[in-house]
Coordinates of C-alpha atoms in Angstrom, one line a residue:
Chain U
X142 CA 12.5 19.2 -6.8
X143 CA 8.8 19.5 -6.9
X144 CA 8.3 16.2 -8.5
X145 CA 10.5 14.3 -6.2
X146 CA 8.8 15.9 -3.1
X147 CA 5.4 14.9 -4.4
X148 CA 6.7 11.4 -5.0
X149 CA 8.2 11.1 -1.6
X150 CA 5.2 12.5 0.1
X151 CA 2.8 10.1 -1.6
X152 CA 5.1 7.2 -0.8
X153 CA 5.1 8.2 2.8
X154 CA 1.4 8.4 3.1
X155 CA 1.0 5.1 1.3
X156 CA 3.4 3.3 3.6
X157 CA 1.9 4.9 6.7
X158 CA 0.0 2.5 9.0
X159 CA -3.4 1.5 7.6
X160 CA -4.8 -0.5 10.5
X161 CA -8.5 -1.3 10.8
X162 CA -8.8 1.5 13.4
X163 CA -7.2 4.2 11.2
X164 CA -9.3 3.0 8.3
X165 CA -12.4 3.5 10.4
X166 CA -11.3 6.7 11.9
X167 CA -10.3 8.4 8.6
X168 CA -13.6 7.4 6.9
X169 CA -16.2 9.9 6.0
X170 CA -18.9 10.7 8.5
X171 CA -21.6 9.0 6.5
X172 CA -19.4 5.9 6.0
X173 CA -18.7 5.9 9.8
X174 CA -22.5 6.0 10.5
X175 CA -23.0 3.1 8.1
X176 CA -20.3 1.1 9.6
X177 CA -21.5 1.6 13.2
X178 CA -25.1 0.9 12.1
X179 CA -24.0 -2.3 10.5
X180 CA -22.0 -3.3 13.5
X181 CA -25.0 -2.7 15.8
X182 CA -27.3 -4.7 13.5
X183 CA -24.8 -7.5 13.6
X184 CA -24.8 -7.4 17.4
X185 CA -28.6 -7.4 17.4
X186 CA -28.8 -10.2 14.8
X187 CA -26.5 -12.4 16.8
X188 CA -28.4 -11.8 20.0
X189 CA -31.6 -12.8 18.2
X190 CA -29.9 -15.9 16.9
X191 CA -28.6 -16.9 20.3
X192 CA -32.0 -16.3 22.0
X193 CA -34.0 -18.1 19.4
X194 CA -31.7 -21.1 19.3
X195 CA -31.9 -21.4 23.1
X196 CA -35.7 -21.0 23.0
X197 CA -36.2 -23.6 20.3
X198 CA -34.0 -26.0 22.1
X199 CA -35.9 -25.5 25.4
X200 CA -39.3 -25.8 23.6
X201 CA -38.3 -29.0 21.9
X202 CA -37.1 -30.6 25.1
X203 CA -40.1 -29.6 27.1
X204 CA -42.5 -30.6 24.3
X205 CA -40.9 -34.0 24.3
X206 CA -41.3 -34.3 28.1
X207 CA -45.0 -33.1 27.9
X208 CA -45.9 -35.6 25.1
X209 CA -44.3 -38.3 27.2
X210 CA -46.4 -37.4 30.2
X211 CA -49.5 -36.8 28.2
X212 CA -49.5 -40.2 26.5
X213 CA -48.4 -42.0 29.6
X214 CA -52.0 -42.4 30.7
X215 CA -51.7 -40.0 33.5
X216 CA -55.0 -38.3 34.4
X217 CA -55.5 -35.1 32.4
X218 CA -56.8 -33.4 35.5
X219 CA -53.5 -33.9 37.3
X220 CA -51.5 -32.7 34.3
X221 CA -53.7 -29.7 34.1
X222 CA -53.2 -28.8 37.7
X223 CA -49.4 -29.2 37.3
X224 CA -49.3 -27.0 34.2
X225 CA -52.1 -24.4 34.7
X226 CA -49.9 -22.1 36.7
X227 CA -47.2 -21.7 34.1
X228 CA -47.3 -23.6 30.8
X229 CA -43.7 -23.9 29.7
X230 CA -44.1 -24.7 26.1
X231 CA -46.5 -24.2 23.1
X232 CA -48.0 -27.6 23.5
X233 CA -48.7 -27.2 27.2
X234 CA -50.2 -23.7 26.5
X235 CA -52.5 -25.2 23.9
X236 CA -53.5 -28.0 26.4
X237 CA -54.1 -25.6 29.2
X238 CA -56.2 -23.2 27.1
X239 CA -58.4 -26.1 25.9
X240 CA -58.7 -27.5 29.4
X241 CA -59.7 -24.1 30.7
X242 CA -62.5 -23.8 28.2
X243 CA -63.6 -27.4 28.8
X244 CA -63.7 -26.9 32.5
X245 CA -65.6 -23.7 32.3
X246 CA -68.2 -25.2 30.0
X247 CA -68.6 -28.7 31.6
X248 CA -68.0 -28.3 35.3
X249 CA -70.0 -25.1 35.8
X250 CA -73.4 -26.9 35.7
X251 CA -72.9 -28.8 32.4
X252 CA -75.2 -26.7 30.4
X253 CA -73.1 -25.3 27.6
X254 CA -72.1 -28.6 25.9
X255 CA -73.8 -28.2 22.5
X256 CA -71.4 -25.7 20.9
X257 CA -68.4 -26.7 23.0
X258 CA -66.6 -28.4 20.1
X259 CA -66.7 -25.3 18.0
X260 CA -65.6 -23.1 20.9
X261 CA -62.7 -25.5 21.7
X262 CA -61.6 -25.4 18.1
X263 CA -61.6 -21.6 18.2
X264 CA -59.6 -21.5 21.4
X265 CA -57.1 -24.0 20.1
X266 CA -56.6 -22.0 16.9
X267 CA -56.1 -18.8 18.8
X268 CA -53.7 -20.4 21.2
X269 CA -51.7 -22.0 18.4
X270 CA -51.5 -18.7 16.6
X271 CA -50.3 -16.9 19.7
X272 CA -47.7 -19.6 20.4
X273 CA -46.4 -19.6 16.8
X274 CA -46.1 -15.9 16.9
X275 CA -44.0 -16.1 20.0
X276 CA -41.8 -18.7 18.3
X277 CA -41.4 -16.7 15.1
X278 CA -41.1 -13.3 16.7
X279 CA -38.0 -11.4 15.7
X280 CA -37.2 -13.8 12.8
X281 CA -38.3 -11.0 10.5
X282 CA -35.5 -8.8 11.9
X283 CA -33.0 -11.4 10.8
X284 CA -34.6 -11.5 7.3
X285 CA -34.4 -7.8 7.1
X286 CA -30.8 -7.6 8.2
X287 CA -29.9 -10.4 5.9
X288 CA -31.3 -8.8 2.8
X289 CA -30.6 -5.1 3.6
X290 CA -27.2 -4.9 5.1
X291 CA -25.3 -5.8 2.0
X292 CA -27.0 -2.8 0.3
X293 CA -26.3 -0.6 3.3
X294 CA -22.6 -1.7 3.1
X295 CA -22.6 -1.0 -0.6
X296 CA -24.0 2.4 0.0
X297 CA -21.1 3.1 2.4
X298 CA -18.7 1.9 -0.2
X299 CA -20.1 3.9 -2.9
X300 CA -20.1 7.0 -0.8
X301 CA -16.5 6.4 0.3
X302 CA -15.3 5.9 -3.2
X303 CA -17.2 8.9 -4.4
X304 CA -15.4 10.9 -1.7
X305 CA -12.0 9.6 -2.6
X306 CA -12.6 10.4 -6.2
X307 CA -13.6 13.9 -5.3
X308 CA -10.4 14.2 -3.3
X309 CA -8.4 12.9 -6.3
X310 CA -10.1 15.6 -8.4
X311 CA -9.2 18.2 -5.8
X312 CA -5.6 17.2 -5.4
X313 CA -5.1 16.5 -9.1
X314 CA -3.1 13.4 -8.3
X315 CA -4.0 10.1 -9.8
X316 CA -1.5 7.8 -8.1
X317 CA -2.8 4.6 -6.7
X318 CA -1.1 5.3 -3.4
X319 CA -3.3 8.4 -3.0
X320 CA -6.5 6.5 -4.0
X321 CA -5.9 3.3 -2.1
X322 CA -6.6 4.4 1.5
X323 CA -10.0 5.9 0.6
X324 CA -11.0 2.8 -1.4
X325 CA -9.9 0.5 1.4
X326 CA -12.0 2.5 3.9
X327 CA -14.9 2.3 1.6
X328 CA -14.6 -1.4 1.0
X329 CA -14.4 -1.9 4.7
X330 CA -18.1 -0.8 4.9
X331 CA -19.1 -3.6 2.4
X332 CA -17.1 -6.0 4.5
X333 CA -19.0 -5.2 7.6
X334 CA -22.3 -5.4 5.7
X335 CA -21.5 -8.9 4.5
X336 CA -20.2 -9.8 8.0
X337 CA -23.7 -8.9 9.3
X338 CA -25.7 -10.3 6.4
X339 CA -24.3 -13.7 6.0
X340 CA -25.0 -15.1 9.4
X341 CA -28.4 -13.4 9.4
X342 CA -29.5 -15.1 6.2
X343 CA -28.2 -18.5 7.3
X344 CA -29.8 -18.3 10.7
X345 CA -33.1 -17.0 9.3
X346 CA -33.4 -20.0 7.1
X347 CA -32.5 -22.4 9.8
X348 CA -34.7 -20.9 12.5
X349 CA -37.6 -20.5 10.1
X350 CA -37.5 -24.2 9.3
X351 CA -37.3 -25.0 13.0
X352 CA -40.3 -22.8 13.8
X353 CA -42.4 -24.4 11.0
X354 CA -41.5 -27.8 12.4
X355 CA -42.6 -26.9 15.9
X356 CA -45.8 -25.2 14.6
X357 CA -46.7 -28.4 12.8
X358 CA -46.0 -30.4 15.9
X359 CA -48.3 -28.2 18.0
X360 CA -51.0 -28.3 15.4
X361 CA -50.8 -32.0 15.3
X362 CA -51.1 -32.2 19.0
X363 CA -54.0 -29.7 19.0
X364 CA -55.9 -31.8 16.5
X365 CA -55.4 -35.0 18.5
X366 CA -56.4 -33.3 21.7
X367 CA -59.5 -31.7 20.1
X368 CA -60.4 -35.2 18.9
X369 CA -60.1 -36.6 22.4
X370 CA -62.2 -33.8 23.8
X371 CA -64.9 -34.0 21.2
X372 CA -65.2 -37.7 21.9
X373 CA -65.7 -36.9 25.6
X374 CA -68.4 -34.4 24.7
X375 CA -70.2 -36.8 22.5
X376 CA -70.1 -39.5 25.2
X377 CA -71.5 -37.0 27.7
X378 CA -74.3 -36.0 25.3
X379 CA -75.1 -39.6 24.7
X380 CA -75.1 -40.3 28.5
X381 CA -77.5 -37.5 29.1
Chain O
X67 CA -28.1 -4.5 34.5
X68 CA -29.2 -8.0 35.4
X69 CA -28.8 -10.6 32.8
X70 CA -31.9 -12.5 31.9
X71 CA -30.6 -16.0 31.6
X72 CA -33.5 -17.2 29.6
X73 CA -32.6 -14.7 26.9
X74 CA -28.9 -14.0 27.2
X75 CA -28.6 -13.1 23.5
X76 CA -27.7 -9.4 23.7
X77 CA -24.9 -9.5 26.2
X78 CA -23.4 -12.7 24.7
X79 CA -23.5 -11.4 21.2
X80 CA -22.1 -8.0 22.3
X81 CA -19.2 -9.8 24.0
X82 CA -18.6 -11.9 21.0
X83 CA -18.5 -8.8 18.8
X84 CA -16.1 -7.0 21.1
X85 CA -13.8 -10.0 21.0
X86 CA -14.0 -10.2 17.2
X87 CA -13.2 -6.5 16.8
X88 CA -10.3 -6.7 19.2
X89 CA -9.0 -9.8 17.3
X90 CA -9.2 -8.1 13.9
X91 CA -7.5 -4.9 15.3
X92 CA -4.7 -7.1 16.5
X93 CA -4.5 -9.3 13.5
X94 CA -4.7 -6.6 10.9
X95 CA -2.8 -3.9 12.8
X96 CA -0.2 -3.8 10.1
X97 CA -1.2 -4.6 6.5
X98 CA 1.1 -7.1 4.7
X99 CA 3.4 -5.1 2.5
X100 CA 4.4 -6.1 -1.0
X101 CA 8.1 -6.9 -1.3
X102 CA 10.0 -4.0 -2.6
X103 CA 11.3 -4.8 -6.0
X104 CA 15.1 -4.9 -5.9
X105 CA 16.7 -3.4 -8.8
X106 CA 19.6 -5.1 -10.5
X107 CA 22.9 -3.2 -10.5
X108 CA 24.8 -3.5 -13.7
X109 CA 28.4 -4.6 -13.0
X110 CA 31.1 -4.1 -15.5
X111 CA 34.2 -6.3 -15.2
X112 CA 37.4 -4.6 -16.1
X113 CA 40.7 -6.2 -16.7
X114 CA 43.7 -5.1 -14.7
X115 CA 45.2 -3.7 -17.9
X116 CA 42.4 -1.5 -18.7
X117 CA 42.7 1.0 -15.9
X118 CA 46.4 1.3 -16.6
X119 CA 45.6 2.0 -20.2
X120 CA 43.0 4.5 -19.2
X121 CA 45.5 6.2 -16.9
X122 CA 48.4 6.2 -19.4
X123 CA 46.6 6.7 -22.6
X124 CA 47.2 4.9 -25.7
X125 CA 50.6 5.7 -27.2
X126 CA 50.1 4.0 -30.5
X127 CA 46.8 5.8 -31.1
X128 CA 46.5 8.0 -34.2
X129 CA 46.6 11.6 -33.6
X130 CA 43.1 12.9 -33.8
X131 CA 42.4 15.7 -36.2
X132 CA 40.4 18.2 -34.3
X133 CA 38.0 18.8 -37.1
X134 CA 38.2 16.2 -39.9
X135 CA 36.9 17.5 -43.1
X136 CA 35.7 15.4 -46.0
X137 CA 36.6 16.2 -49.5
X138 CA 34.3 18.7 -51.1
X139 CA 34.5 19.8 -54.8
X140 CA 31.6 22.1 -54.7
X141 CA 29.8 24.3 -52.2
X142 CA 26.5 22.6 -51.5
X143 CA 23.5 24.6 -52.2
X144 CA 21.6 23.0 -49.3
X145 CA 23.2 21.8 -46.2
X146 CA 21.3 19.3 -44.1
X147 CA 22.0 18.3 -40.6
X148 CA 21.7 14.7 -39.9
X149 CA 23.0 12.5 -37.2
X150 CA 26.3 11.3 -38.6
X151 CA 26.0 7.6 -39.2
X152 CA 28.5 5.4 -41.0
X153 CA 26.7 6.2 -44.2
X154 CA 26.7 10.0 -44.1
X155 CA 30.1 10.3 -42.9
X156 CA 31.6 10.4 -46.3
X157 CA 29.8 13.1 -48.2
X158 CA 28.2 15.7 -46.1
X159 CA 29.9 18.2 -44.0
X160 CA 27.6 19.6 -41.4
X161 CA 28.6 23.1 -40.9
X162 CA 29.4 23.8 -37.3
X163 CA 27.0 26.6 -36.6
X164 CA 28.3 27.4 -33.2
X165 CA 26.7 30.3 -31.4
X166 CA 29.6 32.4 -30.3
X167 CA 28.2 32.9 -26.8
X168 CA 27.8 29.2 -26.0
X169 CA 31.4 28.3 -26.2
X170 CA 34.2 30.7 -25.4
X171 CA 37.1 28.5 -26.3
X172 CA 36.7 26.8 -29.6
X173 CA 39.5 24.5 -30.6
X174 CA 38.1 23.0 -33.8
X175 CA 37.7 26.4 -35.5
X176 CA 41.3 27.7 -35.6
X177 CA 42.5 24.9 -37.8
X178 CA 39.9 25.6 -40.4
X179 CA 41.6 28.5 -42.2
X180 CA 44.8 26.5 -43.0
X181 CA 42.6 23.7 -44.2
X182 CA 40.8 26.0 -46.6
X183 CA 44.2 27.3 -47.7
X184 CA 45.5 23.9 -48.5
X185 CA 43.2 23.2 -51.3
X186 CA 44.3 26.4 -53.0
X187 CA 47.9 25.3 -53.0
X188 CA 47.6 22.6 -55.7
X189 CA 46.1 25.2 -58.1
X190 CA 49.0 27.6 -58.5
X191 CA 51.3 24.9 -60.0
X192 CA 48.8 24.3 -62.7
X193 CA 48.9 27.7 -64.3
X194 CA 52.7 27.8 -64.1
X195 CA 53.5 25.3 -66.7
X196 CA 51.0 27.0 -68.9
X197 CA 52.8 30.3 -68.5
X198 CA 56.1 28.9 -69.5
X199 CA 54.7 27.5 -72.6
X200 CA 53.1 30.7 -73.2
X201 CA 56.4 32.5 -72.8
X202 CA 57.8 30.4 -75.6
X203 CA 54.7 30.6 -77.6
X204 CA 53.7 34.0 -76.7
X205 CA 53.8 35.4 -80.2
X206 CA 51.5 32.7 -81.5
X207 CA 49.4 32.8 -78.4
X208 CA 48.6 36.4 -79.1
X209 CA 47.0 35.7 -82.4
X210 CA 45.4 32.5 -81.4
X211 CA 42.5 33.0 -79.1
X212 CA 42.9 30.9 -76.0
X213 CA 40.3 28.2 -75.4
X214 CA 37.9 29.5 -72.7
X215 CA 39.2 28.5 -69.3
X216 CA 36.8 27.9 -66.5
X217 CA 39.0 29.4 -63.9
X218 CA 38.7 33.2 -63.5
X219 CA 42.3 34.0 -62.5
X220 CA 43.8 32.8 -65.8
X221 CA 42.4 35.3 -68.1
X222 CA 43.8 38.0 -65.9
X223 CA 47.3 36.7 -66.0
X224 CA 47.5 35.9 -69.6
X225 CA 47.2 39.3 -71.0
X226 CA 50.0 40.6 -68.8
X227 CA 53.0 38.5 -69.9
X228 CA 52.6 39.1 -73.6
X229 CA 52.8 42.8 -73.4
X230 CA 56.5 43.3 -72.5
X231 CA 57.6 40.7 -75.0
X232 CA 55.6 41.9 -77.9
X233 CA 58.6 43.7 -79.5
X234 CA 60.3 40.3 -79.8
X235 CA 57.8 39.0 -82.2
X236 CA 59.7 37.2 -85.0
X237 CA 57.6 36.1 -87.9
X238 CA 60.1 33.5 -89.0
X239 CA 59.8 31.5 -85.8
X240 CA 56.1 31.5 -85.9
X241 CA 55.7 28.1 -87.6
X242 CA 58.1 26.5 -85.2
X243 CA 56.4 28.0 -82.2
X244 CA 53.0 27.0 -83.4
X245 CA 54.2 23.4 -83.6
X246 CA 55.7 23.6 -80.2
X247 CA 52.8 25.2 -78.6
X248 CA 50.2 22.9 -80.1
X249 CA 51.2 19.8 -78.2
X250 CA 52.0 21.8 -75.2
X251 CA 48.5 23.1 -74.8
X252 CA 46.8 19.8 -74.1
X253 CA 49.6 19.0 -71.7
X254 CA 49.2 22.2 -69.9
X255 CA 45.5 21.8 -69.2
X256 CA 44.6 18.1 -69.7
X257 CA 41.2 18.8 -68.2
X258 CA 40.0 21.3 -70.8
X259 CA 40.2 19.9 -74.3
X260 CA 40.5 22.2 -77.2
X261 CA 37.2 23.0 -78.6
X262 CA 36.4 20.7 -81.4
X263 CA 33.2 21.2 -83.3
X264 CA 33.2 17.6 -84.3
X265 CA 33.0 16.5 -80.8
X266 CA 29.7 18.4 -80.2
X267 CA 27.7 15.5 -81.4
X268 CA 29.7 13.0 -79.4
X269 CA 29.4 15.1 -76.3
X270 CA 25.7 15.4 -76.7
X271 CA 25.4 11.7 -77.3
X272 CA 27.3 10.5 -74.3
X273 CA 24.7 9.8 -71.7
X274 CA 27.0 8.0 -69.4
X275 CA 27.2 9.3 -65.9
X276 CA 30.5 10.9 -64.9
X277 CA 32.8 8.5 -63.2
X278 CA 33.0 10.7 -60.2
X279 CA 30.3 13.0 -59.2
X280 CA 31.4 16.2 -57.6
X281 CA 30.9 15.9 -53.9
X282 CA 29.4 18.9 -52.3
X283 CA 30.1 20.5 -49.0
X284 CA 29.8 23.7 -47.1
X285 CA 33.3 24.7 -48.2
X286 CA 35.4 23.6 -51.1
X287 CA 38.1 21.2 -49.9
X288 CA 40.2 19.7 -52.6
X289 CA 42.2 17.4 -50.5
X290 CA 40.9 14.0 -49.9
X291 CA 39.7 13.3 -46.5
X292 CA 42.5 12.1 -44.4
X293 CA 40.3 10.0 -42.4
X294 CA 38.2 10.7 -39.3
X295 CA 39.8 9.7 -36.1
X296 CA 36.8 7.7 -35.2
X297 CA 37.8 4.5 -33.6
X298 CA 41.2 5.2 -32.2
X299 CA 40.6 8.7 -31.2
X300 CA 41.4 10.0 -27.7
X301 CA 38.9 8.7 -25.2
X302 CA 37.5 10.3 -22.1
X303 CA 38.6 8.5 -19.0
X304 CA 35.9 7.3 -16.6
X305 CA 36.2 10.3 -14.3
X306 CA 36.0 12.7 -17.2
X307 CA 33.1 10.8 -18.5
X308 CA 31.4 11.3 -15.2
X309 CA 32.2 15.0 -15.3
X310 CA 30.8 15.3 -18.7
X311 CA 27.6 13.5 -17.7
X312 CA 27.3 15.8 -14.7
X313 CA 27.7 18.8 -17.0
X314 CA 24.9 17.6 -19.3
X315 CA 22.7 16.7 -16.3
X316 CA 23.3 20.1 -14.8
X317 CA 22.0 21.8 -17.9
X318 CA 19.1 19.4 -18.2
X319 CA 18.0 20.1 -14.7
X320 CA 17.1 23.6 -15.7
X321 CA 15.2 22.5 -18.8
X322 CA 13.4 19.5 -17.3
X323 CA 10.1 19.6 -15.5
X324 CA 8.9 16.0 -15.0
X325 CA 5.2 15.5 -15.2
X326 CA 3.5 16.2 -11.9
X327 CA 1.7 13.3 -10.4
X328 CA 4.0 10.6 -11.7
X329 CA 4.4 9.0 -8.3
X330 CA 6.6 6.0 -8.8
X331 CA 9.5 8.1 -10.1
X332 CA 11.9 5.6 -8.7
X333 CA 10.9 3.0 -11.3
X334 CA 10.3 5.4 -14.2
X335 CA 13.7 6.3 -15.5
X336 CA 13.6 6.9 -19.2
X337 CA 17.0 6.3 -20.7
X338 CA 17.4 8.6 -23.7
X339 CA 20.1 8.6 -26.3
X340 CA 20.8 11.6 -28.4
X341 CA 23.4 12.8 -30.8
X342 CA 25.5 15.9 -30.1
X343 CA 27.4 17.9 -32.5
X344 CA 30.8 19.4 -31.6
X345 CA 29.1 22.7 -30.7
X346 CA 26.7 20.9 -28.3
X347 CA 23.6 21.2 -30.5
X348 CA 21.4 18.1 -30.7
X349 CA 20.9 16.6 -34.1
X350 CA 18.3 14.1 -35.1
X351 CA 15.7 12.6 -32.9
X352 CA 16.5 11.6 -29.3
X353 CA 15.7 7.9 -28.8
X354 CA 14.2 6.2 -25.7
X355 CA 16.4 3.2 -25.0
X356 CA 14.2 1.5 -22.3
X357 CA 10.8 2.0 -23.8
X358 CA 7.7 1.0 -21.8
X359 CA 4.1 1.2 -22.8
X360 CA 2.7 2.6 -19.6
X361 CA 1.2 6.1 -20.0
X362 CA 3.2 7.3 -17.0
X363 CA 6.4 6.3 -18.6
X364 CA 5.4 7.8 -21.9
X365 CA 4.7 11.1 -20.1
X366 CA 8.1 10.9 -18.4
X367 CA 9.9 10.1 -21.6
X368 CA 8.2 12.9 -23.5
X369 CA 9.1 15.4 -20.8
X370 CA 12.7 14.2 -21.0
X371 CA 12.7 14.6 -24.8
X372 CA 11.3 18.1 -24.5
X373 CA 14.0 18.9 -22.0
X374 CA 16.7 17.8 -24.4
X375 CA 15.3 19.9 -27.2
X376 CA 14.9 22.8 -24.9
X377 CA 18.5 22.6 -23.7
X378 CA 20.0 22.3 -27.1
X379 CA 22.6 23.5 -27.7
X380 CA 24.4 22.2 -24.7
X381 CA 27.4 24.1 -23.4
X382 CA 30.3 21.7 -23.8
X383 CA 33.1 22.6 -21.4
X384 CA 36.3 23.3 -23.3
X385 CA 38.2 20.4 -21.9
X386 CA 35.8 17.9 -23.5
X387 CA 35.9 19.5 -27.0
X388 CA 38.7 17.3 -28.4
X389 CA 36.8 14.2 -27.4
X390 CA 33.7 14.7 -29.5
X391 CA 33.9 11.2 -30.9
X392 CA 33.5 9.9 -27.4
X393 CA 30.5 12.0 -26.4
X394 CA 28.7 12.5 -29.7
X395 CA 26.3 9.6 -28.7
X396 CA 25.3 10.6 -25.2
X397 CA 22.9 8.6 -23.1
X398 CA 21.2 10.2 -20.1
X399 CA 19.1 8.4 -17.6
X400 CA 16.4 10.8 -16.5
X401 CA 16.2 10.0 -12.8
X402 CA 14.4 12.8 -10.9
X403 CA 16.5 12.1 -7.8
X404 CA 19.7 12.3 -9.8
X405 CA 19.0 15.2 -12.1
X406 CA 16.7 17.4 -10.0
X407 CA 17.5 16.5 -6.5

């Protein structure tokens, strides 16, 4: 009688519903925390991906427009006036910063021209650095999620399996039907970890490459603009 | 909370995740189940005649001797119990060591005394001719020492008859009587030759094995075996067979404790064959018929074997006793549901 009851009981528990929800709900507290943390990190990671993707697209478009305007032969004064209020991309920010310095040095009496080139270079460098930082901000979060969440998921799995083995030892019952729910719950943690990590890694690589491309573009523009300005400075010095 | 449209990441990603979770909850609400393995049901096809035969019985069948006994010339010093196979059937009688308590009605035992008596019958005639001869040759016999006879009763009888006839002793007839008695003696006891000192050497020299070795048994039985009613003996009909199986399973249910934790009991059903003696005791080693290598099955089979050994001897209901041939090889399927539940 005993044996058959045990058999029947185990079969019943095995055949009872194992939906995703019950799997989560029956999991150990630590595993639950791990799962929720991984889910939150996945939400965060996707929000960063979406934001960055939109930002880069905007930047690229406005940089294209700015370059078009800049090389169209339009007066730099006009361009400066149009953009000085609110520079809408990295290139414009670099341009505005350099023009600010130029104007302050040249138009306020025209005395401080000697070291203007060095000062302009400094300003350009600082602005580029700030803009690149803005572009690359939060990408480190993606890298962290991408590399850490599989381990976090694995931790949840190991913890869950450890627990289910402990309950095997307690119930002295080695049937697969008894072990299976615990292991399924535990593996669910790894699944969520991978679910968060895979997009994070892919997006990190893509966005990092995009940021590097835009940085190179801004640096190229800064070099060209600094060359234009230094030519102007030299012409002024020669004229005086 | 106002959504910042330049950075809509968080709400969008949150919405996507909620959608994903809902989709997984719906899609994986019930796990796909493995198909249950369907077990094949063995079907036996029976002719229309067979049930009739089972119901009527076989009229031409030989009458089964309740307890066939093989011939035994000597009482065996050692009796061994072996499962009776075709080979052992001839020589060895396994003494039915029935515990009196296990079986109240024992049919096979009553016929035993007459059987034992039978072998004694042929012996009395042997001494008789000898006595007649001795009556004629009594005078001579008195003087001549009789060759030593192996059988103990003879020496007792011989001295008796001569006594009343001693006064008749006629010396003149002696020679005649001697001649008569001499040929008579070998005739009387052809097995025991008169002692001849010349034969000693011959006897010592002959290394040939005797043509027939004395067969041994638990009891001396001089009649040749009349044949065991093996093949054509009475058979249990199907319902009796079921009753017998139930009786065996009933007893096994009290001896069997299947290993705890063997979960898939519905697939692990060791089928075990064992040999039963007429008194219900198990002889030989039970054999697992459907052996599997899985440890769970081994544990199950071992527990079943233990149960059989523990239950031995089985109590055989009296109505099955005459059908020993039909149930001496018994196969039991150890299905927990069947036996325990």
